[in-house]
Amino acid sequence: MNEKRVRATVAISGLALMVVALAEMITWNNPQLSDPASRVRDIFVAGNTTSSVSIFLTVLTVIPILAFAASLRVLAHRTTGIDSVWALLASGAASVFAAAQITFAALSGALVAGAPGATDHEIRLLLGPLTFLDAARFMPFAVMTAAAALATREAGVVRPWVVWVGVASAALNFVSELSLLDWNGPIGNIGNAGQLGFLLFIVWTLAMARSLLRRTSRQPVTASAPVNAT
């Protein structure tokens, strides 16, 4: 695969991840630990179709996640001539994120399948890990985003402002993880920072994809040479 195709793969897989992840968030009914078991049961029984679509989209994100990380690693190696630490970190984080997505889908599927006949206690047993994983899965997502943004900086394939939008998105997702320290207390509200982080992820993905799809040469977009990893 030549470099032009590698760039296109990075851009298209990134856009695909953005679209599928956004669709997953829109269709996810987002039950809360504070919800009574009867309401959670209604979400997964009355909203069976919507929940099933969300589960499918969650599993579907695995394909663009892995494609994005793999093609970014190839692109970084070709432009710098070495194995980029940032690209390797992005690849590792992508694998963890993909595993978290599959686990999240499995727990959601268990609720969809078991909710009609499950007792309140059984629903709580599934809802607890599902809710915490819903928040925790954004940790590897944040690592992947930050590392990928810095890998594109190292390769010199996007403008600096695009890199820092990606880093800012990751930082907000990192901050949102503090909600795990006090889920039902005041700190729990900090989890909303992840929503702004995802909005910045959309901006970063669109800007990065535009830069990659517009460039057909091997020269970096800035005047400075790519920064090699040490």
Short mmCIF file of C-alpha atoms in Angstrom, two decimals:
data_model
loop_
_atom_site.label_atom_id
_atom_site.label_comp_id
_atom_site.label_asym_id
_atom_site.label_seq_id
_atom_site.Cartn_x
_atom_site.Cartn_y
_atom_site.Cartn_z
CA MET A 1 0.00 0.00 0.00
CA ASN A 2 1.50 3.34 -1.04
CA GLU A 3 1.60 6.34 1.27
CA LYS A 4 -1.36 8.05 -0.38
CA ARG A 5 -3.54 5.03 0.39
CA VAL A 6 -2.20 4.80 3.92
CA ARG A 7 -3.12 8.45 4.52
CA ALA A 8 -6.58 7.81 3.09
CA THR A 9 -7.01 4.76 5.34
CA VAL A 10 -6.10 6.78 8.44
CA ALA A 11 -8.52 9.54 7.45
CA ILE A 12 -11.43 7.31 6.43
CA SER A 13 -11.14 4.95 9.42
CA GLY A 14 -10.99 7.96 11.74
CA LEU A 15 -14.12 9.41 10.17
CA ALA A 16 -15.86 6.03 10.36
CA LEU A 17 -15.03 5.75 14.06
CA MET A 18 -16.41 9.24 14.68
CA VAL A 19 -19.68 8.53 12.85
CA VAL A 20 -20.30 5.09 14.39
CA ALA A 21 -19.37 6.25 17.91
CA LEU A 22 -21.70 9.25 17.58
CA ALA A 23 -24.53 7.00 16.41
CA GLU A 24 -23.87 4.68 19.34
CA MET A 25 -24.11 7.57 21.80
CA ILE A 26 -27.36 8.80 20.25
CA THR A 27 -29.04 5.38 20.45
CA TRP A 28 -27.73 4.47 23.93
CA ASN A 29 -30.50 4.85 26.56
CA ASN A 30 -27.93 5.54 29.29
CA PRO A 31 -29.48 3.96 32.44
CA GLN A 32 -28.14 5.38 35.72
CA LEU A 33 -27.26 3.67 38.99
CA SER A 34 -29.77 5.91 40.73
CA ASP A 35 -32.62 4.69 38.49
CA PRO A 36 -35.08 2.25 40.08
CA ALA A 37 -34.81 -1.30 38.77
CA SER A 38 -38.28 -1.00 37.22
CA ARG A 39 -37.16 1.90 35.03
CA VAL A 40 -34.01 0.05 33.97
CA ARG A 41 -36.14 -2.95 33.06
CA ASP A 42 -38.41 -0.73 30.96
CA ILE A 43 -35.40 0.75 29.14
CA PHE A 44 -34.21 -2.66 28.00
CA VAL A 45 -37.65 -4.21 27.42
CA ALA A 46 -39.69 -1.37 25.88
CA GLY A 47 -36.56 -0.01 24.21
CA ASN A 48 -35.35 -3.42 23.07
CA THR A 49 -34.89 -2.40 19.43
CA THR A 50 -33.02 0.83 20.20
CA SER A 51 -30.80 -0.96 22.71
CA SER A 52 -30.02 -3.71 20.21
CA VAL A 53 -29.04 -1.15 17.58
CA SER A 54 -26.78 0.59 20.09
CA ILE A 55 -25.12 -2.73 20.99
CA PHE A 56 -24.50 -3.49 17.31
CA LEU A 57 -22.95 -0.05 16.80
CA THR A 58 -20.76 -0.54 19.87
CA VAL A 59 -19.34 -3.76 18.43
CA LEU A 60 -19.03 -2.15 15.00
CA THR A 61 -16.69 0.54 16.37
CA VAL A 62 -14.03 -2.14 16.82
CA ILE A 63 -13.34 -2.24 13.07
CA PRO A 64 -12.50 1.46 12.57
CA ILE A 65 -10.69 1.60 15.93
CA LEU A 66 -8.22 -1.10 14.91
CA ALA A 67 -7.97 0.08 11.29
CA PHE A 68 -7.21 3.64 12.42
CA ALA A 69 -4.51 2.57 14.87
CA ALA A 70 -2.85 0.14 12.45
CA SER A 71 -2.77 2.54 9.49
CA LEU A 72 -1.55 5.41 11.70
CA ARG A 73 1.34 3.24 12.88
CA VAL A 74 2.28 2.50 9.27
CA LEU A 75 2.03 6.16 8.29
CA ALA A 76 4.15 7.29 11.24
CA HIS A 77 6.84 4.73 10.42
CA ARG A 78 6.98 5.74 6.75
CA THR A 79 7.22 9.45 7.44
CA THR A 80 9.74 9.30 10.28
CA GLY A 81 11.69 6.19 9.31
CA ILE A 82 11.46 4.80 12.86
CA ASP A 83 8.86 3.13 15.07
CA SER A 84 6.99 6.03 16.64
CA VAL A 85 6.44 5.67 20.38
CA TRP A 86 3.25 7.72 20.08
CA ALA A 87 1.90 5.54 17.28
CA LEU A 88 2.72 2.40 19.27
CA LEU A 89 0.96 3.85 22.32
CA ALA A 90 -2.07 4.72 20.20
CA SER A 91 -2.14 1.17 18.84
CA GLY A 92 -1.99 -0.37 22.31
CA ALA A 93 -4.68 1.96 23.67
CA ALA A 94 -6.86 1.19 20.65
CA SER A 95 -6.68 -2.53 21.45
CA VAL A 96 -7.72 -1.89 25.06
CA PHE A 97 -10.52 0.43 23.90
CA ALA A 98 -11.76 -2.20 21.43
CA ALA A 99 -11.80 -4.82 24.20
CA ALA A 100 -13.73 -2.42 26.46
CA GLN A 101 -16.27 -1.83 23.70
CA ILE A 102 -16.86 -5.56 23.26
CA THR A 103 -17.23 -6.05 27.03
CA PHE A 104 -19.62 -3.10 27.24
CA ALA A 105 -21.70 -4.57 24.41
CA ALA A 106 -21.76 -7.98 26.13
CA LEU A 107 -23.04 -6.50 29.41
CA SER A 108 -25.65 -4.47 27.52
CA GLY A 109 -26.72 -7.58 25.62
CA ALA A 110 -27.09 -9.49 28.89
CA LEU A 111 -29.50 -6.82 30.13
CA VAL A 112 -31.49 -6.83 26.88
CA ALA A 113 -31.78 -10.62 26.96
CA GLY A 114 -32.36 -11.02 30.69
CA ALA A 115 -34.29 -7.91 31.71
CA PRO A 116 -37.83 -9.28 31.05
CA GLY A 117 -37.50 -12.07 33.64
CA ALA A 118 -34.72 -10.71 35.85
CA THR A 119 -35.25 -9.78 39.49
CA ASP A 120 -34.41 -6.30 40.71
CA HIS A 121 -31.25 -7.69 42.34
CA GLU A 122 -30.10 -9.35 39.12
CA ILE A 123 -30.63 -6.13 37.17
CA ARG A 124 -28.54 -4.24 39.73
CA LEU A 125 -25.76 -6.80 39.47
CA LEU A 126 -25.50 -6.14 35.72
CA LEU A 127 -26.17 -2.41 35.82
CA GLY A 128 -23.30 -1.72 38.27
CA PRO A 129 -20.41 -2.94 36.09
CA LEU A 130 -22.13 -1.65 32.94
CA THR A 131 -22.36 1.89 34.33
CA PHE A 132 -18.77 1.97 35.55
CA LEU A 133 -17.45 0.49 32.30
CA ASP A 134 -19.41 3.12 30.38
CA ALA A 135 -17.22 5.73 32.08
CA ALA A 136 -13.97 3.76 32.33
CA ARG A 137 -13.83 2.90 28.61
CA PHE A 138 -13.08 6.55 27.86
CA MET A 139 -9.68 6.22 29.54
CA PRO A 140 -8.15 4.12 26.72
CA PHE A 141 -10.11 6.27 24.26
CA ALA A 142 -8.41 9.37 25.69
CA VAL A 143 -4.97 7.74 25.55
CA MET A 144 -5.57 6.68 21.96
CA THR A 145 -6.67 10.18 20.94
CA ALA A 146 -3.76 11.96 22.61
CA ALA A 147 -1.16 9.51 21.31
CA ALA A 148 -2.61 9.58 17.80
CA ALA A 149 -2.62 13.40 17.77
CA LEU A 150 1.02 13.50 18.90
CA ALA A 151 1.94 10.82 16.36
CA THR A 152 0.58 13.01 13.55
CA ARG A 153 2.65 15.91 14.93
CA GLU A 154 5.75 13.73 14.97
CA ALA A 155 5.06 12.69 11.37
CA GLY A 156 4.42 16.29 10.33
CA VAL A 157 1.21 15.47 8.47
CA VAL A 158 -1.16 17.98 10.12
CA ARG A 159 -0.95 21.56 11.33
CA PRO A 160 -0.08 22.23 14.99
CA TRP A 161 -3.54 23.52 15.95
CA VAL A 162 -5.08 20.22 14.82
CA VAL A 163 -2.71 18.32 17.11
CA TRP A 164 -3.64 20.41 20.14
CA VAL A 165 -7.37 20.05 19.53
CA GLY A 166 -6.81 16.29 19.76
CA VAL A 167 -4.76 16.67 22.94
CA ALA A 168 -7.43 18.93 24.47
CA SER A 169 -10.10 16.35 23.64
CA ALA A 170 -8.07 13.65 25.36
CA ALA A 171 -7.44 15.88 28.39
CA LEU A 172 -11.16 16.47 28.89
CA ASN A 173 -11.84 12.75 28.67
CA PHE A 174 -9.08 12.17 31.25
CA VAL A 175 -10.70 14.72 33.56
CA SER A 176 -14.09 13.05 33.16
CA GLU A 177 -12.60 9.85 34.61
CA LEU A 178 -12.35 11.59 38.00
CA SER A 179 -16.08 10.93 38.33
CA LEU A 180 -15.16 7.32 39.18
CA LEU A 181 -13.75 8.56 42.51
CA ASP A 182 -17.13 9.75 43.78
CA TRP A 183 -19.83 8.40 41.51
CA ASN A 184 -22.86 9.68 43.44
CA GLY A 185 -21.25 12.78 44.94
CA PRO A 186 -20.37 16.23 43.58
CA ILE A 187 -17.29 14.92 41.76
CA GLY A 188 -19.56 12.64 39.75
CA ASN A 189 -20.78 15.64 37.74
CA ILE A 190 -17.29 16.12 36.32
CA GLY A 191 -18.05 13.18 34.05
CA ASN A 192 -19.90 15.68 31.84
CA ALA A 193 -16.48 16.94 30.70
CA GLY A 194 -16.37 13.85 28.50
CA GLN A 195 -19.20 15.25 26.38
CA LEU A 196 -17.15 18.33 25.54
CA GLY A 197 -14.17 16.06 24.98
CA PHE A 198 -16.12 14.08 22.41
CA LEU A 199 -17.19 17.27 20.62
CA LEU A 200 -13.52 18.24 20.34
CA PHE A 201 -12.79 14.72 19.11
CA ILE A 202 -15.24 15.34 16.26
CA VAL A 203 -13.49 18.62 15.39
CA TRP A 204 -10.07 16.95 15.57
CA THR A 205 -11.13 14.00 13.41
CA LEU A 206 -12.64 16.22 10.73
CA ALA A 207 -9.59 18.52 10.63
CA MET A 208 -7.13 15.62 10.63
CA ALA A 209 -8.98 13.76 7.89
CA ARG A 210 -9.17 16.90 5.77
CA SER A 211 -5.42 17.45 6.07
CA LEU A 212 -4.58 13.85 5.23
CA LEU A 213 -6.96 13.57 2.30
CA ARG A 214 -5.72 16.84 0.76
CA ARG A 215 -2.05 15.88 0.88
CA THR A 216 -0.60 13.59 -1.73
CA SER A 217 3.12 14.30 -1.28
CA ARG A 218 5.47 13.02 1.40
CA GLN A 219 6.40 16.51 2.59
CA PRO A 220 5.13 17.68 5.98
CA VAL A 221 2.67 20.53 6.03
CA THR A 222 4.90 22.69 8.21
CA ALA A 223 8.27 24.11 7.41
CA SER A 224 9.94 22.19 10.22
CA ALA A 225 11.06 18.62 9.82
CA PRO A 226 9.14 15.85 11.57
CA VAL A 227 10.15 15.39 15.20
CA ASN A 228 11.63 11.93 15.66
CA ALA A 229 10.77 9.99 18.77
CA THR A 230 13.56 9.42 21.24
#
